[in-house]
Amino acid sequence: ATVADAVRDLEVRLSVLEETVRLLAGVVESGKYSEPELKRLLREAVDGRDDLFGAALALGPRFASDPAQGFAPYYYYDDGELKYADLAQAYDYLLSSWFREPLSAGHAVWTEPYYDEGGGNISMVTYSVPMYRQVDGERLLYGVVTADMPLEDLQYYLARMELGERGFGFMLSRSGKVMASPQKEDWLR
């Protein structure tokens, strides 16, 4: 494939992923769901999707049934099988970049690449959409919905590019971290 074809295909995949997360965030924001219902909505959004690795729906502590514990279900694929992890049990998700960054930005963001220990346990980037609720006339953070893309998937698009006999490509994040390159050991550097 030409560079333009690979880039276009990646852009389409990313825009579909972003739209899916924004749609789920809108559904959650506009409804009154119990935690089991939120978990089911998340599972349904991930189940059968081959264009995303996993997704989380994390509530701000004020809105979790147990504010000290939090609420952060995560569904992801491992060798083609849908799995579940409770990120509220795995780590302090309130400190994670995928939770903090959309809040400080005030809008949806792609995180810098990172290794997701305790969740999917792979190197990935995450698209995070903040959700808000009106409480007594005040707009408060309700939570964050995410979708993950493995760096392996970015490598697939890079490998499709025809760069000549001696050419090679790589992808960098906004801050200059290597997200994809022919040398996997360079990723996240």
mmCIF file of C-alpha atoms in Angstrom:
data_model
loop_
_atom_site.group_PDB
_atom_site.id
_atom_site.type_symbol
_atom_site.label_atom_id
_atom_site.label_comp_id
_atom_site.label_asym_id
_atom_site.label_seq_id
_atom_site.Cartn_x
_atom_site.Cartn_y
_atom_site.Cartn_z
ATOM 1 C CA ALA A 1 0.000 0.000 0.000
ATOM 2 C CA THR A 2 1.111 3.541 -0.548
ATOM 3 C CA VAL A 3 1.806 5.776 2.419
ATOM 4 C CA ALA A 4 -1.381 7.719 1.619
ATOM 5 C CA ASP A 5 -3.475 4.515 1.611
ATOM 6 C CA ALA A 6 -2.114 3.338 4.967
ATOM 7 C CA VAL A 7 -2.583 6.770 6.542
ATOM 8 C CA ARG A 8 -6.135 7.032 5.202
ATOM 9 C CA ASP A 9 -7.016 3.562 6.537
ATOM 10 C CA LEU A 10 -5.590 4.441 9.961
ATOM 11 C CA GLU A 11 -7.481 7.745 10.017
ATOM 12 C CA VAL A 12 -10.739 5.941 9.228
ATOM 13 C CA ARG A 13 -10.138 3.403 11.995
ATOM 14 C CA LEU A 14 -9.315 6.122 14.519
ATOM 15 C CA SER A 15 -12.352 8.226 13.614
ATOM 16 C CA VAL A 16 -14.681 5.211 13.974
ATOM 17 C CA LEU A 17 -13.128 4.416 17.350
ATOM 18 C CA GLU A 18 -13.467 8.041 18.492
ATOM 19 C CA GLU A 19 -17.099 8.221 17.364
ATOM 20 C CA THR A 20 -17.917 4.989 19.214
ATOM 21 C CA VAL A 21 -16.482 6.354 22.466
ATOM 22 C CA ARG A 22 -18.213 9.735 22.082
ATOM 23 C CA LEU A 23 -21.514 7.969 21.387
ATOM 24 C CA LEU A 24 -21.177 5.751 24.473
ATOM 25 C CA ALA A 25 -20.247 8.788 26.585
ATOM 26 C CA GLY A 26 -23.355 10.602 25.318
ATOM 27 C CA VAL A 27 -25.607 7.651 26.133
ATOM 28 C CA VAL A 28 -24.160 7.391 29.645
ATOM 29 C CA GLU A 29 -24.350 11.153 30.265
ATOM 30 C CA SER A 30 -27.977 11.368 29.206
ATOM 31 C CA GLY A 31 -29.278 8.402 31.223
ATOM 32 C CA LYS A 32 -29.551 7.292 34.805
ATOM 33 C CA TYR A 33 -27.866 3.903 34.934
ATOM 34 C CA SER A 34 -26.951 1.665 37.831
ATOM 35 C CA GLU A 35 -23.397 0.358 38.019
ATOM 36 C CA PRO A 36 -24.445 -3.103 36.728
ATOM 37 C CA GLU A 37 -26.216 -1.388 33.804
ATOM 38 C CA LEU A 38 -23.116 0.715 33.054
ATOM 39 C CA LYS A 39 -20.988 -2.428 33.084
ATOM 40 C CA ARG A 40 -23.427 -4.111 30.669
ATOM 41 C CA LEU A 41 -23.438 -1.069 28.327
ATOM 42 C CA LEU A 42 -19.653 -1.136 28.250
ATOM 43 C CA ARG A 43 -19.516 -4.845 27.546
ATOM 44 C CA GLU A 44 -22.021 -4.473 24.699
ATOM 45 C CA ALA A 45 -19.938 -1.624 23.228
ATOM 46 C CA VAL A 46 -16.802 -3.816 23.176
ATOM 47 C CA ASP A 47 -18.225 -7.268 22.436
ATOM 48 C CA GLY A 48 -17.695 -8.355 18.843
ATOM 49 C CA ARG A 49 -15.517 -5.363 17.922
ATOM 50 C CA ASP A 50 -12.273 -6.201 16.186
ATOM 51 C CA ASP A 51 -11.259 -2.553 15.758
ATOM 52 C CA LEU A 52 -10.501 -1.916 19.417
ATOM 53 C CA PHE A 53 -8.514 -3.687 22.076
ATOM 54 C CA GLY A 54 -10.522 -2.656 25.106
ATOM 55 C CA ALA A 55 -12.591 0.038 26.770
ATOM 56 C CA ALA A 56 -13.201 1.360 30.265
ATOM 57 C CA LEU A 57 -15.974 3.342 31.905
ATOM 58 C CA ALA A 58 -14.667 4.973 35.072
ATOM 59 C CA LEU A 59 -16.776 7.089 37.398
ATOM 60 C CA GLY A 60 -15.580 10.012 39.462
ATOM 61 C CA PRO A 61 -15.508 9.039 43.159
ATOM 62 C CA ARG A 62 -18.544 11.206 43.985
ATOM 63 C CA PHE A 63 -20.710 9.135 41.630
ATOM 64 C CA ALA A 64 -19.451 5.648 42.521
ATOM 65 C CA SER A 65 -21.588 3.608 44.918
ATOM 66 C CA ASP A 66 -18.419 3.168 47.007
ATOM 67 C CA PRO A 67 -16.478 6.455 46.656
ATOM 68 C CA ALA A 68 -13.406 5.036 48.433
ATOM 69 C CA GLN A 69 -13.251 2.078 46.020
ATOM 70 C CA GLY A 70 -14.404 3.799 42.839
ATOM 71 C CA PHE A 71 -15.975 2.179 39.781
ATOM 72 C CA ALA A 72 -13.943 1.354 36.673
ATOM 73 C CA PRO A 73 -14.947 -1.751 34.683
ATOM 74 C CA TYR A 74 -12.711 -2.614 31.746
ATOM 75 C CA TYR A 75 -13.399 -5.069 28.929
ATOM 76 C CA TYR A 76 -10.600 -6.080 26.593
ATOM 77 C CA TYR A 77 -9.533 -8.822 24.227
ATOM 78 C CA ASP A 78 -6.841 -11.347 25.040
ATOM 79 C CA ASP A 79 -6.096 -13.798 22.212
ATOM 80 C CA GLY A 80 -9.515 -13.134 20.705
ATOM 81 C CA GLU A 81 -11.390 -13.758 23.962
ATOM 82 C CA LEU A 82 -13.330 -10.969 25.697
ATOM 83 C CA LYS A 83 -11.983 -10.521 29.238
ATOM 84 C CA TYR A 84 -12.860 -8.313 32.187
ATOM 85 C CA ALA A 85 -10.697 -6.377 34.636
ATOM 86 C CA ASP A 86 -11.777 -4.132 37.485
ATOM 87 C CA LEU A 87 -9.430 -1.169 37.190
ATOM 88 C CA ALA A 88 -10.659 0.175 40.539
ATOM 89 C CA GLN A 89 -9.082 -2.947 42.080
ATOM 90 C CA ALA A 90 -6.017 -3.003 39.798
ATOM 91 C CA TYR A 91 -4.672 0.507 40.507
ATOM 92 C CA ASP A 92 -5.688 4.062 41.434
ATOM 93 C CA TYR A 93 -7.315 4.930 38.131
ATOM 94 C CA LEU A 94 -7.908 8.524 39.260
ATOM 95 C CA LEU A 95 -4.150 9.090 38.835
ATOM 96 C CA SER A 96 -3.919 7.496 35.386
ATOM 97 C CA SER A 97 -3.281 9.662 32.332
ATOM 98 C CA TRP A 98 -6.374 8.291 30.578
ATOM 99 C CA PHE A 99 -8.533 9.616 33.461
ATOM 100 C CA ARG A 100 -6.713 12.881 34.289
ATOM 101 C CA GLU A 101 -5.847 14.227 30.843
ATOM 102 C CA PRO A 102 -9.372 14.681 29.429
ATOM 103 C CA LEU A 103 -10.353 16.431 32.657
ATOM 104 C CA SER A 104 -7.535 18.942 32.540
ATOM 105 C CA ALA A 105 -8.079 19.490 28.790
ATOM 106 C CA GLY A 106 -11.860 19.733 29.184
ATOM 107 C CA HIS A 107 -12.427 17.569 26.117
ATOM 108 C CA ALA A 108 -11.618 14.178 24.600
ATOM 109 C CA VAL A 109 -7.922 13.369 24.174
ATOM 110 C CA TRP A 110 -5.547 10.668 22.967
ATOM 111 C CA THR A 111 -3.038 9.769 25.661
ATOM 112 C CA GLU A 112 0.650 9.434 25.153
ATOM 113 C CA PRO A 113 1.604 5.780 24.608
ATOM 114 C CA TYR A 114 2.065 3.747 27.789
ATOM 115 C CA TYR A 115 2.251 0.218 29.124
ATOM 116 C CA ASP A 116 -1.085 -0.637 30.770
ATOM 117 C CA GLU A 117 -0.067 -2.708 33.773
ATOM 118 C CA GLY A 118 -3.046 -4.124 35.644
ATOM 119 C CA GLY A 119 -5.469 -3.602 32.756
ATOM 120 C CA GLY A 120 -4.699 -4.952 29.305
ATOM 121 C CA ASN A 121 -1.012 -5.483 30.124
ATOM 122 C CA ILE A 122 0.165 -4.249 26.710
ATOM 123 C CA SER A 123 1.624 -1.058 25.225
ATOM 124 C CA MET A 124 -1.187 1.133 23.950
ATOM 125 C CA VAL A 125 -2.676 4.547 23.389
ATOM 126 C CA THR A 126 -6.075 5.463 24.806
ATOM 127 C CA TYR A 127 -8.822 7.768 23.566
ATOM 128 C CA SER A 128 -10.597 9.245 26.603
ATOM 129 C CA VAL A 129 -13.861 11.185 26.668
ATOM 130 C CA PRO A 130 -14.947 13.021 29.844
ATOM 131 C CA MET A 131 -18.600 12.853 30.913
ATOM 132 C CA TYR A 132 -20.400 15.447 33.018
ATOM 133 C CA ARG A 133 -23.579 15.681 35.105
ATOM 134 C CA GLN A 134 -25.559 18.646 36.380
ATOM 135 C CA VAL A 135 -25.913 18.517 40.172
ATOM 136 C CA ASP A 136 -27.709 21.390 41.875
ATOM 137 C CA GLY A 137 -26.990 23.606 38.868
ATOM 138 C CA GLU A 138 -23.288 22.767 38.888
ATOM 139 C CA ARG A 139 -21.554 20.874 36.056
ATOM 140 C CA LEU A 140 -19.534 18.091 37.664
ATOM 141 C CA LEU A 141 -17.311 15.379 36.257
ATOM 142 C CA TYR A 142 -19.325 12.171 36.115
ATOM 143 C CA GLY A 143 -16.604 9.956 34.669
ATOM 144 C CA VAL A 144 -14.516 9.003 31.659
ATOM 145 C CA VAL A 145 -15.117 6.520 28.838
ATOM 146 C CA THR A 146 -12.103 5.146 26.984
ATOM 147 C CA ALA A 147 -11.074 2.978 24.067
ATOM 148 C CA ASP A 148 -7.617 1.491 23.625
ATOM 149 C CA MET A 149 -5.503 0.828 20.567
ATOM 150 C CA PRO A 150 -2.454 -1.423 20.940
ATOM 151 C CA LEU A 151 0.827 -0.124 19.575
ATOM 152 C CA GLU A 152 0.987 -3.449 17.687
ATOM 153 C CA ASP A 153 -1.956 -2.218 15.622
ATOM 154 C CA LEU A 154 -0.141 0.998 14.730
ATOM 155 C CA GLN A 155 2.798 -1.137 13.640
ATOM 156 C CA TYR A 156 0.450 -2.952 11.226
ATOM 157 C CA TYR A 157 -0.308 0.314 9.404
ATOM 158 C CA LEU A 158 3.355 1.276 9.373
ATOM 159 C CA ALA A 159 4.378 -2.109 7.922
ATOM 160 C CA ARG A 160 1.878 -1.694 5.056
ATOM 161 C CA MET A 161 3.645 1.385 3.742
ATOM 162 C CA GLU A 162 5.821 0.914 0.665
ATOM 163 C CA LEU A 163 8.970 2.807 1.566
ATOM 164 C CA GLY A 164 11.413 1.360 -0.908
ATOM 165 C CA GLU A 165 14.164 -1.185 -0.516
ATOM 166 C CA ARG A 166 16.051 0.638 2.220
ATOM 167 C CA GLY A 167 13.356 2.895 3.607
ATOM 168 C CA PHE A 168 11.714 2.475 6.981
ATOM 169 C CA GLY A 169 9.106 4.402 8.852
ATOM 170 C CA PHE A 170 8.210 5.142 12.423
ATOM 171 C CA MET A 171 5.403 6.898 14.301
ATOM 172 C CA LEU A 172 5.964 9.367 17.090
ATOM 173 C CA SER A 173 3.550 10.683 19.695
ATOM 174 C CA ARG A 174 3.057 14.411 20.311
ATOM 175 C CA SER A 175 5.882 14.338 22.871
ATOM 176 C CA GLY A 176 8.217 12.337 20.609
ATOM 177 C CA LYS A 177 7.750 8.844 22.081
ATOM 178 C CA VAL A 178 8.135 6.051 19.534
ATOM 179 C CA MET A 179 4.743 4.386 19.032
ATOM 180 C CA ALA A 180 5.656 2.160 16.088
ATOM 181 C CA SER A 181 8.905 1.290 14.353
ATOM 182 C CA PRO A 182 10.558 -1.754 12.816
ATOM 183 C CA GLN A 183 12.432 -2.219 16.128
ATOM 184 C CA LYS A 184 9.852 -3.072 18.796
ATOM 185 C CA GLU A 185 12.419 -2.464 21.541
ATOM 186 C CA ASP A 186 12.363 1.247 20.588
ATOM 187 C CA TRP A 187 8.651 1.591 21.395
ATOM 188 C CA LEU A 188 7.796 3.943 24.274
ATOM 189 C CA ARG A 189 11.251 5.530 24.155
#
